PDB file of C-alpha atoms in Angstrom:
ATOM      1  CA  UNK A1142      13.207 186.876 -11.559  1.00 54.00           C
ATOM      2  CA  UNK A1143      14.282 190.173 -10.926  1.00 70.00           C
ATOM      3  CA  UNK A1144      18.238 189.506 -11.577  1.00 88.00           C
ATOM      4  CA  UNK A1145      20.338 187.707 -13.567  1.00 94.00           C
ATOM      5  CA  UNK A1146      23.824 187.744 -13.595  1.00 96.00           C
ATOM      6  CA  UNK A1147      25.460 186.679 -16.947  1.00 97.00           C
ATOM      7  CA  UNK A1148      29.219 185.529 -16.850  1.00 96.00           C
ATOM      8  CA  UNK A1149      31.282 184.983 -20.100  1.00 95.00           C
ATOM      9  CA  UNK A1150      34.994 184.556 -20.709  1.00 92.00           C
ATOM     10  CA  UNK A1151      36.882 187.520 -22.151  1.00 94.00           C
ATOM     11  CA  UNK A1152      37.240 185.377 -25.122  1.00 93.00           C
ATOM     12  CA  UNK A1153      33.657 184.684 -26.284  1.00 95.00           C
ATOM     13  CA  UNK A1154      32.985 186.336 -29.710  1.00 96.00           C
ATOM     14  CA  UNK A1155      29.767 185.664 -29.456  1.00 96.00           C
ATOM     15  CA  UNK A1156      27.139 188.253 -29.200  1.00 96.00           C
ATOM     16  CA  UNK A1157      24.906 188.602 -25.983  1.00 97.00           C
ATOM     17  CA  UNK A1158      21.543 190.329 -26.963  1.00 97.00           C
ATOM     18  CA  UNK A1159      20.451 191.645 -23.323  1.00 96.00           C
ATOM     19  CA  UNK A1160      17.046 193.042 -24.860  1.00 96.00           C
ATOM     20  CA  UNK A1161      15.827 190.190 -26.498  1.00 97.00           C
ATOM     21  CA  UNK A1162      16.841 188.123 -23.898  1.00 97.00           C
ATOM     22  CA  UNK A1163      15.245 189.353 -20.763  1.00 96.00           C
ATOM     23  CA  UNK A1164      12.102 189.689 -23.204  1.00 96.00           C
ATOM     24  CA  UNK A1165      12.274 186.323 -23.455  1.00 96.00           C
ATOM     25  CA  UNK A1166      13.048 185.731 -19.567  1.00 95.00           C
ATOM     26  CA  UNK A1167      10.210 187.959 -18.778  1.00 94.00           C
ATOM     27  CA  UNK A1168       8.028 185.850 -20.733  1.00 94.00           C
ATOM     28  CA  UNK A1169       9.149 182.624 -19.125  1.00 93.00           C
ATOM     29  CA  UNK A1170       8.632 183.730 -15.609  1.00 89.00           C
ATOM     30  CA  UNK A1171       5.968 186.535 -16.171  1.00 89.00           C
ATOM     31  CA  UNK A1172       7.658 189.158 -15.090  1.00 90.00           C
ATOM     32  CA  UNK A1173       8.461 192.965 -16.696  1.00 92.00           C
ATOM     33  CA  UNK A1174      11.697 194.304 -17.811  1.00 92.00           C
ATOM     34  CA  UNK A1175      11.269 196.748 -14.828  1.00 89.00           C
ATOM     35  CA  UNK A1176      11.762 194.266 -12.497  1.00 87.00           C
ATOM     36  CA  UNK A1177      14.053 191.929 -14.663  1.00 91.00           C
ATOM     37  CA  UNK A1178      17.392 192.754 -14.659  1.00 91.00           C
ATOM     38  CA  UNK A1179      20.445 191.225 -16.980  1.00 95.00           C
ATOM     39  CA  UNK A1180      23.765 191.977 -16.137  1.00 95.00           C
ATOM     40  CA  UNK A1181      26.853 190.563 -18.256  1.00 96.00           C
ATOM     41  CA  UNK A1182      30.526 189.730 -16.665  1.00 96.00           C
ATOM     42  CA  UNK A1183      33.374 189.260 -18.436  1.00 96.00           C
ATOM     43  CA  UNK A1184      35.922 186.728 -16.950  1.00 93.00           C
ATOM     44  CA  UNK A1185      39.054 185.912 -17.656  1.00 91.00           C
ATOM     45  CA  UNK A1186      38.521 182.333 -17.027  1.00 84.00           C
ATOM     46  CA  UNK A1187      36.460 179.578 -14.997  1.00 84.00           C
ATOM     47  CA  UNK A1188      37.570 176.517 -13.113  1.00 83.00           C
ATOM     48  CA  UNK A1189      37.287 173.299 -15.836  1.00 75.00           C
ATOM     49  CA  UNK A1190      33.736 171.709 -15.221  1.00 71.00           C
ATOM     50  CA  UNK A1191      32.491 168.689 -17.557  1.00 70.00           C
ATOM     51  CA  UNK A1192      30.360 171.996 -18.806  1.00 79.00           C
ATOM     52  CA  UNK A1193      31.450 173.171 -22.078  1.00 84.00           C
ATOM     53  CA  UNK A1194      29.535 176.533 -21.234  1.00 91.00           C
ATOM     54  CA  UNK A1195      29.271 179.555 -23.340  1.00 94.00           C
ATOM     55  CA  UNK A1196      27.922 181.592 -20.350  1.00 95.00           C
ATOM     56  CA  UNK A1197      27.153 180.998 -16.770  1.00 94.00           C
ATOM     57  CA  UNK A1198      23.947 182.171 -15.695  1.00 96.00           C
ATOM     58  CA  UNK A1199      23.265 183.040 -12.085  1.00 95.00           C
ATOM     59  CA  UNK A1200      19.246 183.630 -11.532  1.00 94.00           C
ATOM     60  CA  UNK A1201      18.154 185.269  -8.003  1.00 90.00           C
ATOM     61  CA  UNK A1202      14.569 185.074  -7.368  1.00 86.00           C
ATOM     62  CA  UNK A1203      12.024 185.689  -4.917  1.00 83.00           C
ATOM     63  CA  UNK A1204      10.612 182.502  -3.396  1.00 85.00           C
ATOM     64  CA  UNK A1205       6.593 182.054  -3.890  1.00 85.00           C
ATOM     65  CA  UNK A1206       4.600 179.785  -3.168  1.00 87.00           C
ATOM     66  CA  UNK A1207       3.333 179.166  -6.630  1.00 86.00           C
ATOM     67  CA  UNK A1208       7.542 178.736  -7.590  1.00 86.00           C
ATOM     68  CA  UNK A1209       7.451 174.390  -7.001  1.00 89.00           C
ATOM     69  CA  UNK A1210      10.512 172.839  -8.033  1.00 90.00           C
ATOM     70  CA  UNK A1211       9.193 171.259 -11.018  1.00 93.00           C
ATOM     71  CA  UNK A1212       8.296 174.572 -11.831  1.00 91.00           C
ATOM     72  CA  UNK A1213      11.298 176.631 -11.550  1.00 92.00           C
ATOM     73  CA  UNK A1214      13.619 173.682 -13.111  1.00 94.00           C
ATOM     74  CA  UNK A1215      10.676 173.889 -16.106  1.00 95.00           C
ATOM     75  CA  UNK A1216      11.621 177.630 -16.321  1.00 93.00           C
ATOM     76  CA  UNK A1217      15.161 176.817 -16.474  1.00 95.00           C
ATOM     77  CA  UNK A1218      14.926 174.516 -19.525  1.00 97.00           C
ATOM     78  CA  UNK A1219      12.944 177.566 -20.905  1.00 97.00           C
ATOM     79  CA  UNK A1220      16.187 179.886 -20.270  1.00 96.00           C
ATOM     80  CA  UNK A1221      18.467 177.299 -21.512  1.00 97.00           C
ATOM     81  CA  UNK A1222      16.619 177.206 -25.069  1.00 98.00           C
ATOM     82  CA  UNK A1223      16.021 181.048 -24.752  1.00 97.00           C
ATOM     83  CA  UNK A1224      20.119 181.582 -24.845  1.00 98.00           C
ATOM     84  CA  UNK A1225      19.947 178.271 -27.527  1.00 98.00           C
ATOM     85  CA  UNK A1226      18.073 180.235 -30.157  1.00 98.00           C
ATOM     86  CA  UNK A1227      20.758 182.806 -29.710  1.00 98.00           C
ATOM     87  CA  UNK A1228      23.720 180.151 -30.752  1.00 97.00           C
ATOM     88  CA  UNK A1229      24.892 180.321 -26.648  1.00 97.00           C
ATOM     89  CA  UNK A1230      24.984 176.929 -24.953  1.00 96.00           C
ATOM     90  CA  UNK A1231      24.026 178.287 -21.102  1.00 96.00           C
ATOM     91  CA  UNK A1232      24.780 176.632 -17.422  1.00 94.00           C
ATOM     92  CA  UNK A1233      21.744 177.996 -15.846  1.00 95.00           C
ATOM     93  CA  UNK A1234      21.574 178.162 -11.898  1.00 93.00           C
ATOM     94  CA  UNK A1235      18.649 179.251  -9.629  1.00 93.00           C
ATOM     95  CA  UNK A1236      18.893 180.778  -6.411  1.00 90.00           C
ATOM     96  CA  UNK A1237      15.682 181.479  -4.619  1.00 87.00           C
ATOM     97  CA  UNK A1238      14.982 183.912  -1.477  1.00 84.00           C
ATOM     98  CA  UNK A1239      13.095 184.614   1.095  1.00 76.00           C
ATOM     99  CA  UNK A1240      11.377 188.280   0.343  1.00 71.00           C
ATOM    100  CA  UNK A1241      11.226 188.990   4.540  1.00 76.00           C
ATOM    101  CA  UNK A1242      14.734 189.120   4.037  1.00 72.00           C
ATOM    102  CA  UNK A1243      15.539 191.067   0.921  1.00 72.00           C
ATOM    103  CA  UNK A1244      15.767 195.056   0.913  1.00 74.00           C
ATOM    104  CA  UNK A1245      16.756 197.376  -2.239  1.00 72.00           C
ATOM    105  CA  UNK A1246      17.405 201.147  -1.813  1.00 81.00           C
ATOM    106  CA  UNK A1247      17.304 202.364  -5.714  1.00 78.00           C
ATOM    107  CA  UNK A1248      19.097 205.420  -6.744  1.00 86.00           C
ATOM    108  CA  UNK A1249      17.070 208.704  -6.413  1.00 86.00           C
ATOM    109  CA  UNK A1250      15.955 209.870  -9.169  1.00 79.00           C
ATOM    110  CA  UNK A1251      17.398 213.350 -10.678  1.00 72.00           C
ATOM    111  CA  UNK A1252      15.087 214.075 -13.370  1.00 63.00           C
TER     112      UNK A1252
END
């Protein structure tokens, strides 16, 4: 699960631990922090849903074989009750792609 986007109103007082929680991602989905990343945005509000949602979370992944339905919606429990133990009640979404059609050109690096 290499990203996650994280949205939040402007208004939640509630703390967001990014480390502990892509620790805990990675160990849902077996991957490393390397290749996991968390990214939090702040909104200033969200169309009304029948969700009472502390955060929205928006998972991309790369489509395998081995990533069955049953499987990824088992994962998404998991990431629900990994933002639970953190007092966040989380709409989790999963988005999965095909990797033939995915490119990434990283920053160079300058050290």
């Amino acid at each position: 699960m290499p990203l996650v986007k994280l949205f939040c109103k402007q208004t939640l007082t509630k703390p967001i631990p990014l480390a502990a929680l892509q620790q805990k991602l990675c160990n849902v989905w077996g991957t490393k922090p390397e290749t996991t990343k968390l990214m939090v945005t702040r909104v200033d509000d969200w169309t009304s849903e029948s969700f009472d949602e502390d955060v929205f979370v928006d998972i991309r992944s790369y489509a395998k074989p081995e990533r069955t339905r049953e499987f990824v919606l088992d994962g998404l429990k998991q990431v629900q009750r990994a933002f639970a133990d953190h007092n966040l009640v989380a709409n989790v979404r999963c988005e999965s792609y095909d990797g033939e059609r995915y490119w990434h050109v990283p920053p160079s690096s300058t050290k």
